[in-house]
Amino acid sequence: MKSTFSGKNLLLCLLLSACAGGSFDVDPVVVVSPPPPDDRANLLKDADTPPKISAPEAEGFMKPALGYSMPILRRNKSRTDAAGKEIANGKQAEEHLLLKPSDIRALHPTDIVAAPHRDELAKRQPDAGVDVSTPAQRGYQFVHAGYLVSDKFDSSVEFDRRKGIDYEGSEGYVFYQGRNPAQALPSQTVRYEGHWDFVTDVKRHRTNLFHNGDEGGAEIVGGGRQMGFEDLYGESTGAVGMAEIDVAKDKKLGFRARQHLSEFEVDFANKSLTGKLNYRPHQPITGDPDLPVRTRYTIDAKINGNRFSGKVKAVDRENPRNYFFLADSDFLEGGFYGGRGEELAGKFLANDNSLFGVFAAKQDNPADAEKITDAYDINISSSDAVALRPMSNFGSADKLLVDGETLSLLPDNNELLTRRDVTLPSGREVGVTVCCGNLSYLKFGHMRKTKLADDPAPVAAGADDVATDSAAFSGAPYGSFLFVQGERTRSADMPAEDGATYRGTWDGFSMKNIAWRSLPGSGTAEFKVDFGTKDVSGRLTETNGVRPAFYIDAKIQGNGFAGTVRTHADGINLDPGREGNSPKLLFRDVAVQGGFYGPKALELGGTFFNDEHKTGAVFGAKRQVSGDK
């Protein structure tokens, strides 16, 4: 991913961006200019912000993503080398094939039902049937943890003694994927229940097994039925959950479903998660009661935003039938999904690279939740419907997620505006202008994404109920947008005193009659907040500073607010330089929503949009305290 960064003289870039990239239409663009300095601003100053404590930046497969996958490996069992010569000492070309961290691939799905890499598997195994899990089997709406496996009997056998090739058995992937990263989470302790799956290394010899109690008849094997799996699994190809015959089937879920069970207790107040990955042993005697559940792994993790990371401990080591589940893991990571964190999913890799596991779970009766983050964009368009869409975000206002890539929104040298120009691995070019250097828990601005040849059409959406907003959560693949995202103040930490003033700026547009923009830094945003009466009153003013362009009236609801916005009575003159009648923007009672961000509601921000008038805006402001007069 290539990127360039610039900070100073940014206004020129903004003007060019607004003209060239602010819209994909051909309407003329009118951009207002920055105002002259206002000495009145010296009467108040920004409140001091405590240093922001962020989690260390994760690397590799520990970075947050919407999902991850690991391939199911096949071992080369050839007794000859690439030149066709016999390998010494009865060895095979590959005695032990460990899983590779470099094979773990991040996923960014728009559809969790479809298994990833299906086209890739079809190319390698064109004649093989495929076993694939489905989230609906287990009642999931937002996550999918499972497998995509070619049938071992249909899978191609590759054998050429002269070239040292001997492969057989299934191929495929074990994976998890999710949609709608949670923007709200419970504040109490909540229980989740679900399932888990896995893929193991491939090994020729794991241990000695004895036939019929005769210790003289030792056979050294690496998998298969002697070790609790169908033939070939573990020894020729990675062992997977659906092939573990020592685990009871789940008759309600179909032929391949095994009772690999997960359970979690999440203490959201203390940001901790504990869990167990269990299994129910197969009952060999028909008609007898089910055998009790056993635990293979325990989980201990910490929550950061809507993600969690931690460790896994193998606890079934004393089981004489356990040949695969012996190693701990320091590499567990996952997240919460759904509008209220109704479901969770994640993955882990054993410390010795012997096993890759995925898991998912859900609440049976979803608990009440409060907002922890906001992440939305508004498309700038005169032809398509102007709509508010939720964006994927992993709990940090400083990071913008675009097509699975993370862009830093941290300011350059504390300047008001920062620009990022990035070329993604896909070839898509992304330009981002972000405000403001004095805001730590809230970021907003403008984003432009170029179109690729295979881009699907944008999905229209406007609902704030992210629990029901599905495909739209991936956002429009290309176009020009305003965006806003922030880290909400906890409801318990909201101020109770009577009054506060917030000052900042805003970014807005209108596309109905003429392409008009007001850039951040050009106009001002000022809010009066009464935490006692729950009233929010705001004004968004254009550059001339004579009178506001927009008036906002709202009520505080928890750690956010909702209300209406209107223009001033005469409307906004969209082209003041035009002779004669200039087009105007005039409306009343358009919905506005926003939130409070950072410790003790230090920052405030929000958005409004209206398709009828082809208009929208995002805004942000910081709490003020008395300054030098």
XYZ file of C-alpha atoms in Angstrom:
629
model
C 0.000 0.000 0.000
C 1.555 3.313 -1.108
C 0.722 6.531 0.670
C 1.791 10.141 0.703
C 1.193 12.598 3.490
C 0.898 16.387 3.536
C -0.096 18.863 6.200
C 0.808 22.489 5.518
C -0.807 24.507 2.823
C -3.563 21.913 2.920
C -6.327 24.339 2.044
C -5.167 24.427 -1.584
C -5.411 20.628 -1.691
C -8.874 20.824 -0.192
C -10.055 23.309 -2.774
C -8.742 21.135 -5.581
C -10.250 18.038 -3.957
C -13.623 19.695 -3.610
C -13.595 20.730 -7.257
C -12.153 17.538 -8.683
C -13.178 14.876 -6.208
C -15.996 16.323 -4.178
C -18.481 14.916 -6.646
C -18.554 12.648 -9.645
C -21.061 14.993 -11.301
C -20.430 17.900 -13.643
C -22.246 20.591 -11.664
C -20.258 23.751 -10.881
C -18.691 23.765 -7.435
C -18.789 26.733 -5.093
C -16.386 26.505 -2.145
C -16.398 28.980 0.702
C -13.074 30.359 1.939
C -11.602 30.502 5.453
C -12.747 33.399 7.655
C -10.454 36.102 9.002
C -9.160 35.603 12.555
C -11.764 36.268 15.254
C -10.406 37.778 18.460
C -13.549 36.694 20.284
C -12.284 33.115 20.194
C -9.617 34.087 22.724
C -12.239 34.361 25.452
C -12.454 30.581 25.580
C -9.942 27.853 24.881
C -9.971 24.107 24.338
C -10.115 22.024 27.477
C -6.972 20.035 28.156
C -7.167 16.437 27.004
C -5.451 13.751 29.111
C -2.943 11.681 27.124
C -4.841 9.097 25.136
C -3.894 5.554 26.093
C -4.131 3.276 23.081
C -3.514 -0.446 22.889
C -0.184 -1.420 21.288
C -0.405 -1.746 17.527
C -1.021 -5.395 16.642
C 0.990 -7.013 13.881
C 0.402 -9.790 11.369
C -2.531 -12.095 12.006
C -3.209 -10.401 15.359
C -4.418 -7.249 13.602
C -8.198 -6.785 13.773
C -10.074 -7.895 10.647
C -13.553 -9.082 9.744
C -12.238 -12.635 9.600
C -9.280 -14.956 9.019
C -8.648 -18.253 7.235
C -6.065 -21.036 7.293
C -5.586 -23.606 4.489
C -5.883 -27.335 5.113
C -2.482 -28.694 4.108
C -1.618 -31.934 2.308
C 1.701 -33.676 3.033
C 3.993 -34.980 0.305
C 4.420 -38.671 1.207
C 6.736 -39.528 -1.664
C 9.615 -41.892 -0.863
C 11.605 -40.425 -3.740
C 13.053 -36.949 -4.162
C 12.459 -34.504 -7.018
C 15.025 -36.378 -9.131
C 13.268 -39.700 -8.585
C 15.935 -41.076 -6.232
C 14.989 -43.091 -3.145
C 15.093 -41.034 0.059
C 17.440 -42.546 2.641
C 16.384 -44.303 5.838
C 12.840 -44.919 4.680
C 11.980 -41.246 5.019
C 9.303 -39.442 3.036
C 9.586 -36.097 1.264
C 7.725 -34.379 4.106
C 7.688 -36.077 7.485
C 5.947 -33.254 9.346
C 4.122 -30.277 7.858
C 3.454 -27.518 10.388
C 0.935 -24.744 9.886
C 2.483 -21.470 8.764
C 1.542 -18.099 10.272
C 2.225 -16.615 6.835
C -0.647 -18.737 5.433
C -3.200 -17.039 7.694
C -5.169 -14.638 5.508
C -7.302 -11.714 6.630
C -10.872 -11.674 5.292
C -13.104 -8.680 4.613
C -16.399 -10.230 3.492
C -19.563 -8.495 2.417
C -21.421 -11.825 2.681
C -20.699 -14.107 5.644
C -22.747 -17.009 4.257
C -20.461 -17.625 1.291
C -17.327 -19.508 2.330
C -14.068 -17.775 1.359
C -11.658 -19.168 -1.258
C -14.287 -21.369 -2.898
C -13.118 -20.419 -6.400
C -9.517 -21.188 -5.457
C -10.465 -24.627 -4.151
C -12.529 -25.353 -7.269
C -9.485 -24.678 -9.458
C -7.335 -27.095 -7.462
C -10.062 -29.745 -7.063
C -12.420 -29.298 -10.040
C -13.945 -32.784 -9.763
C -14.388 -32.941 -6.002
C -17.540 -32.417 -4.022
C -17.322 -29.853 -1.240
C -18.432 -29.952 2.391
C -19.122 -26.451 3.679
C -20.522 -25.080 6.917
C -23.326 -22.520 7.007
C -24.027 -19.955 9.757
C -27.781 -20.561 9.575
C -27.207 -24.119 10.830
C -26.380 -22.716 14.245
C -28.608 -19.644 14.202
C -25.955 -16.987 13.610
C -26.797 -13.699 11.910
C -23.483 -11.865 12.007
C -20.702 -14.488 12.195
C -19.667 -17.693 10.466
C -16.979 -20.003 11.856
C -16.439 -23.213 9.960
C -14.869 -25.023 7.054
C -14.700 -25.529 3.312
C -13.365 -29.031 2.587
C -13.102 -31.067 -0.604
C -14.399 -34.633 -0.352
C -11.438 -36.917 0.348
C -12.666 -39.588 -2.059
C -13.166 -37.109 -4.915
C -10.015 -35.085 -4.282
C -7.284 -35.575 -6.822
C -4.429 -37.948 -6.043
C -1.132 -36.542 -7.257
C 1.493 -39.244 -7.696
C 4.661 -39.237 -9.771
C 7.524 -41.289 -8.419
C 9.948 -39.837 -10.962
C 9.280 -36.307 -9.676
C 8.930 -37.139 -5.996
C 5.218 -36.308 -5.747
C 2.637 -38.175 -3.643
C -0.396 -36.255 -2.350
C -3.850 -37.523 -1.372
C -6.767 -36.465 0.792
C -8.871 -33.376 1.274
C -7.947 -29.751 0.733
C -9.759 -26.628 1.846
C -9.892 -23.973 4.535
C -10.955 -23.398 8.111
C -12.107 -19.835 8.736
C -14.215 -17.351 10.606
C -15.801 -14.194 9.248
C -18.185 -11.553 10.547
C -20.152 -8.504 9.508
C -21.391 -5.403 11.336
C -18.639 -4.924 13.947
C -20.431 -3.890 17.116
C -20.917 -0.148 17.656
C -22.704 -0.808 20.955
C -21.945 -3.324 23.718
C -23.554 -4.388 27.001
C -22.191 -2.931 30.237
C -22.860 -5.984 32.408
C -21.681 -9.607 32.430
C -23.110 -11.609 29.532
C -22.943 -15.285 28.550
C -22.382 -16.485 24.976
C -22.683 -20.067 23.687
C -21.714 -21.547 20.337
C -19.172 -23.825 18.693
C -15.601 -24.025 17.443
C -13.618 -25.678 14.672
C -9.984 -26.337 13.805
C -7.331 -27.643 11.438
C -4.122 -29.357 12.570
C -0.637 -29.943 11.261
C 0.075 -33.036 9.107
C 2.477 -35.597 10.560
C 3.626 -39.038 9.505
C 4.379 -40.302 13.026
C 2.746 -39.010 16.212
C 2.945 -41.946 18.640
C 3.082 -45.729 18.927
C -0.210 -47.600 18.891
C -0.627 -51.257 19.881
C -2.929 -53.787 18.266
C -5.123 -56.065 20.398
C -3.092 -55.302 23.515
C -0.027 -56.936 21.964
C 2.876 -54.588 22.620
C 4.946 -56.517 20.145
C 2.752 -55.294 17.294
C 3.479 -51.587 17.448
C 2.378 -49.359 14.579
C 3.537 -45.756 14.306
C 0.860 -43.548 12.770
C 0.081 -39.853 12.452
C -3.694 -39.797 12.156
C -6.741 -41.644 10.921
C -9.120 -43.854 12.856
C -6.527 -44.975 15.378
C -6.364 -41.361 16.514
C -10.060 -40.552 16.416
C -10.403 -39.172 12.869
C -11.536 -40.442 9.508
C -8.856 -42.057 7.358
C -6.105 -39.772 5.999
C -6.919 -36.859 8.342
C -3.918 -35.904 10.458
C -1.468 -38.107 8.533
C -2.012 -37.206 4.853
C -3.969 -33.986 5.286
C -4.720 -31.679 8.193
C -7.226 -33.050 10.706
C -10.433 -30.989 10.840
C -13.369 -30.918 13.230
C -15.970 -32.391 10.899
C -13.810 -35.531 10.485
C -13.323 -36.237 14.206
C -15.180 -39.507 14.741
C -14.371 -39.553 18.472
C -16.733 -36.584 18.918
C -20.501 -37.059 18.940
C -22.507 -35.855 15.980
C -25.129 -33.175 16.358
C -28.136 -34.838 14.731
C -30.048 -31.560 14.497
C -27.353 -29.920 12.390
C -26.702 -32.440 9.677
C -24.346 -35.252 8.719
C -21.047 -33.398 9.226
C -21.873 -31.382 12.360
C -19.934 -32.463 15.451
C -20.451 -31.345 19.014
C -17.481 -29.016 19.359
C -19.047 -26.569 21.816
C -17.922 -23.116 22.957
C -19.010 -21.048 25.951
C -17.930 -17.580 27.066
C -18.540 -15.258 29.983
C -17.875 -11.624 29.113
C -17.530 -9.009 31.854
C -17.946 -5.823 29.844
C -17.634 -3.583 32.909
C -14.126 -4.896 33.625
C -13.285 -5.564 29.967
C -12.503 -9.251 30.455
C -13.530 -12.413 28.608
C -13.164 -16.020 29.723
C -14.243 -19.094 27.823
C -14.050 -22.818 27.212
C -13.746 -24.834 24.028
C -15.435 -28.161 24.754
C -16.447 -31.376 23.023
C -18.861 -34.223 23.692
C -17.197 -37.637 23.232
C -18.845 -40.106 20.873
C -21.075 -42.653 22.621
C -20.181 -46.009 21.014
C -23.082 -47.889 22.606
C -26.319 -47.230 20.762
C -29.162 -46.150 23.017
C -27.003 -45.212 26.005
C -27.122 -41.634 27.384
C -24.811 -39.034 25.909
C -21.373 -38.854 27.462
C -20.573 -35.719 29.506
C -18.909 -32.744 27.859
C -15.127 -32.378 28.267
C -13.012 -29.223 27.993
C -10.060 -29.031 25.614
C -9.094 -25.380 25.971
C -9.726 -22.472 28.318
C -9.592 -18.854 27.145
C -8.588 -15.685 28.973
C -8.733 -12.374 27.089
C -9.027 -8.612 27.499
C -11.491 -6.391 25.628
C -10.362 -3.295 23.739
C -13.187 -1.445 22.009
C -15.170 -4.067 20.103
C -12.208 -6.484 19.889
C -10.521 -8.850 22.320
C -7.160 -10.609 22.492
C -5.606 -13.058 24.884
C -4.388 -16.589 25.504
C -5.575 -20.182 25.177
C -4.564 -22.995 27.532
C -4.743 -26.679 26.579
C -6.325 -28.551 29.529
C -7.102 -32.021 28.122
C -3.515 -33.292 28.209
C -4.263 -36.272 30.484
C -6.686 -37.775 27.976
C -4.936 -40.830 26.426
C -6.890 -40.286 23.194
C -5.651 -36.711 22.807
C -2.927 -36.556 20.161
C -3.633 -33.134 18.640
C -4.822 -30.669 21.301
C -1.737 -30.331 23.478
C -0.262 -26.872 22.862
C -1.162 -23.531 24.432
C -1.593 -20.350 22.414
C -0.548 -16.770 23.110
C -2.201 -15.664 19.883
C -5.976 -15.374 20.288
C -7.865 -12.453 18.737
C -11.481 -11.775 17.839
C -14.361 -9.354 18.038
C -18.020 -8.657 18.734
C -20.545 -8.374 15.910
C -24.099 -7.142 15.508
C -25.679 -3.866 16.502
C -25.544 -4.723 20.223
C -22.661 -7.184 20.258
C -25.074 -10.109 20.021
C -22.420 -12.443 18.618
C -18.666 -12.953 18.828
C -16.064 -14.776 16.774
C -12.307 -15.181 16.640
C -9.313 -17.385 16.030
C -6.070 -18.626 17.605
C -2.838 -20.305 16.534
C -1.030 -22.785 18.794
C 2.408 -21.628 19.945
C 4.040 -24.595 18.192
C 2.008 -24.029 14.981
C 0.320 -27.422 15.401
C -3.300 -26.189 15.350
C -5.379 -23.263 14.097
C -8.753 -22.813 15.766
C -11.811 -20.674 15.073
C -14.848 -20.110 17.266
C -18.199 -18.349 17.337
C -20.932 -17.815 19.908
C -24.108 -15.827 20.480
C -26.350 -14.507 23.222
C -29.672 -16.306 23.513
C -31.397 -13.183 24.848
C -29.380 -10.146 23.745
C -28.668 -7.783 26.614
C -29.198 -4.042 26.573
C -26.222 -2.178 25.151
C -24.813 1.321 24.991
C -22.944 2.968 22.152
C -19.160 2.614 22.293
C -18.247 3.860 18.814
C -19.695 5.683 15.842
C -18.596 5.182 12.246
C -20.699 6.492 9.353
C -20.342 7.932 5.902
C -22.657 10.036 3.707
C -22.341 9.763 -0.053
C -22.007 13.042 -1.943
C -24.148 12.730 -5.058
C -26.666 14.636 -7.145
C -27.955 11.507 -8.901
C -27.918 8.683 -6.325
C -29.855 8.740 -3.066
C -27.967 10.620 -0.366
C -27.833 8.192 2.562
C -26.092 7.530 5.848
C -24.215 4.215 5.918
C -22.466 2.548 8.858
C -18.778 1.820 8.298
C -16.714 -0.993 9.746
C -14.592 0.189 12.653
C -12.664 -1.710 15.305
C -13.130 0.777 18.123
C -10.558 3.466 17.284
C -11.334 6.935 15.941
C -7.728 7.216 14.747
C -8.020 4.400 12.198
C -10.117 4.421 9.038
C -10.886 1.009 7.550
C -11.070 1.059 3.741
C -11.359 -2.180 1.747
C -9.710 -4.059 4.603
C -6.761 -1.672 4.795
C -6.195 0.577 7.803
C -5.391 4.255 7.296
C -4.040 6.320 10.176
C -6.008 9.499 10.869
C -3.531 10.896 13.385
C -2.712 14.535 12.584
C 0.552 15.779 11.156
C 2.161 18.202 13.623
C -1.169 18.897 15.353
C -2.451 20.824 12.356
C -6.170 21.371 11.905
C -6.405 19.288 8.743
C -4.413 16.326 7.503
C -4.559 14.686 4.097
C -3.843 11.075 3.207
C -3.453 9.861 -0.380
C -3.191 6.079 -0.603
C -3.070 3.442 -3.333
C -4.516 0.193 -1.975
C -3.223 -3.253 -3.025
C -6.343 -3.598 -5.177
C -5.258 -0.553 -7.190
C -7.996 1.655 -5.773
C -6.864 5.200 -5.028
C -8.157 6.744 -1.828
C -7.890 10.381 -0.782
C -8.837 11.360 2.765
C -8.992 14.798 4.372
C -9.455 14.516 8.127
C -10.248 17.071 10.836
C -9.249 18.042 13.455
C -5.808 18.154 15.038
C -7.236 19.156 18.417
C -9.709 16.247 18.553
C -8.423 12.962 19.986
C -11.568 10.829 20.215
C -13.481 12.080 17.160
C -12.458 12.336 13.500
C -14.458 13.574 10.528
C -13.860 14.768 7.007
C -14.014 13.839 3.341
C -13.040 10.631 1.531
C -12.779 9.863 -2.182
C -12.482 6.309 -3.554
C -11.857 5.626 -7.249
C -13.848 2.997 -9.131
C -12.391 -0.374 -10.121
C -13.564 -2.412 -13.093
C -15.122 -5.177 -10.972
C -16.823 -2.958 -8.387
C -20.455 -3.844 -7.632
C -23.075 -1.137 -7.532
C -23.395 0.670 -4.182
C -26.002 -0.656 -1.757
C -28.482 1.941 -0.565
C -29.042 2.207 3.169
C -30.099 4.823 5.630
C -31.059 3.024 8.826
C -29.278 3.709 12.086
C -30.217 0.225 13.282
C -26.946 -1.505 12.516
C -28.425 -4.770 13.749
C -30.508 -4.976 10.573
C -28.159 -3.165 8.188
C -26.304 -5.975 6.429
C -24.706 -5.618 3.004
C -24.701 -1.842 3.334
C -22.234 -2.175 6.209
C -19.431 -2.721 3.718
C -20.085 0.804 2.455
C -20.153 2.010 -1.107
C -17.120 0.666 -2.974
C -16.346 3.946 -4.715
C -17.417 7.568 -4.791
C -17.099 10.699 -2.703
C -18.184 10.794 0.943
C -18.241 12.687 4.172
C -17.401 10.512 7.177
C -17.424 10.734 10.955
C -16.208 8.254 13.571
C -15.545 8.492 17.277
C -15.071 6.745 20.616
C -18.127 7.423 22.777
C -17.992 8.571 26.392
C -19.284 5.881 28.747
C -22.773 6.745 29.937
C -21.605 6.445 33.542
C -18.931 9.084 32.865
C -21.246 11.677 31.325
C -21.138 15.053 33.148
C -24.026 16.035 35.400
C -23.293 19.785 35.677
C -25.586 22.308 34.065
C -23.759 23.915 31.156
C -20.878 23.576 28.705
C -19.770 25.236 25.478
C -18.197 23.367 22.566
C -16.466 24.947 19.576
C -15.224 23.417 16.362
C -15.927 23.248 12.655
C -17.943 21.308 10.085
C -17.930 19.887 6.568
C -21.094 20.104 4.471
C -22.450 19.900 0.946
C -25.506 20.477 -1.209
C -25.891 18.935 -4.671
C -29.477 19.707 -5.727
C -29.136 22.825 -7.867
C -25.438 23.545 -7.651
C -22.473 21.674 -6.206
C -21.753 23.561 -2.968
C -19.263 22.693 -0.222
C -18.301 24.243 3.076
C -14.939 22.831 4.057
C -13.758 22.134 7.606
C -11.923 25.146 8.941
C -13.954 27.485 6.752
C -17.021 27.689 8.967
C -17.480 27.349 12.701
C -19.526 25.026 14.886
C -20.664 26.124 18.333
C -22.825 24.177 20.772
C -24.404 24.981 24.121
C -25.064 21.844 26.152
C -27.098 21.670 29.346
C -26.430 18.277 30.893
C -29.008 18.938 33.592
C -31.951 19.516 31.241
C -30.454 17.277 28.503
C -30.640 20.099 25.930
C -28.224 20.567 23.017
C -28.332 23.750 20.935
C -25.924 24.195 18.041
C -25.087 26.566 15.224
C -23.056 25.825 12.113
C -21.888 29.129 10.643
C -20.456 29.878 7.218
C -17.300 31.866 6.614
C -18.820 35.313 6.874
C -19.780 34.638 10.486
C -22.788 36.941 10.294
C -25.465 34.357 10.936
C -25.597 30.575 11.152
C -26.260 28.416 8.123
C -27.791 25.636 10.256
C -29.503 25.563 13.649
C -29.489 22.328 15.658
C -31.832 21.482 18.535
C -31.481 18.092 20.204
C -31.934 16.114 23.398
C -29.250 14.080 25.142
C -29.965 10.354 25.147
C -27.420 8.395 27.180
C -24.019 9.257 25.694
C -25.483 10.665 22.483
C -28.094 13.093 21.243
C -30.804 13.260 18.592
C -32.973 16.057 17.282
C -33.548 18.251 14.241
C -31.629 20.729 12.122
C -32.941 23.643 10.022
C -31.498 26.356 7.851
C -32.028 30.002 8.752
C -35.313 31.452 7.543
C -33.894 32.948 4.337
C -32.051 29.780 3.394
C -28.398 29.433 2.424
C -27.250 31.342 -0.645
C -25.380 28.644 -2.559
C -23.775 30.986 -5.102
C -23.423 34.493 -3.664
C -21.367 35.621 -6.654
C -24.136 34.960 -9.164
C -26.034 37.898 -10.637
C -29.780 37.588 -10.215
C -31.490 34.838 -8.275
C -28.996 32.505 -6.641
C -30.087 28.950 -5.760
C -30.795 28.504 -2.071
C -30.867 25.641 0.382
C -33.914 25.907 2.644
C -35.398 23.210 4.918
C -36.761 22.482 8.378
C -36.942 19.465 10.702
C -34.230 17.289 9.166
C -33.028 14.612 11.602
C -29.643 15.091 13.253
C -27.766 12.609 15.431
C -24.501 12.679 17.308
C -22.566 11.729 20.383
C -20.140 12.709 23.106
C -16.598 11.387 22.902
C -13.603 10.892 25.149
C -13.310 11.244 28.939
C -16.103 13.271 30.555
C -17.608 14.210 27.170
C -14.608 16.328 26.136
C -15.641 16.202 22.487
C -18.912 16.359 20.569
C -19.800 15.466 17.006
C -22.488 14.244 14.673
C -24.114 14.259 11.278
C -27.253 14.977 9.303
C -28.369 14.292 5.740
C -31.414 14.735 3.536
C -31.942 13.141 0.140
C -34.743 15.492 -0.925
C -32.375 18.436 -0.737
C -29.271 16.388 -1.673
C -27.474 17.732 1.363
C -25.471 16.487 4.313
C -22.902 17.524 6.892
C -20.576 16.199 9.580
C -19.338 18.279 12.482
C -17.071 18.149 15.503
C -16.267 20.387 18.446
C -14.267 20.449 21.664
C -15.314 21.513 25.127
C -14.245 25.039 26.089
C -12.883 26.460 29.335
C -12.081 30.027 30.363
C -9.028 31.456 28.634
C -6.925 34.608 28.887
C -8.936 37.716 28.020
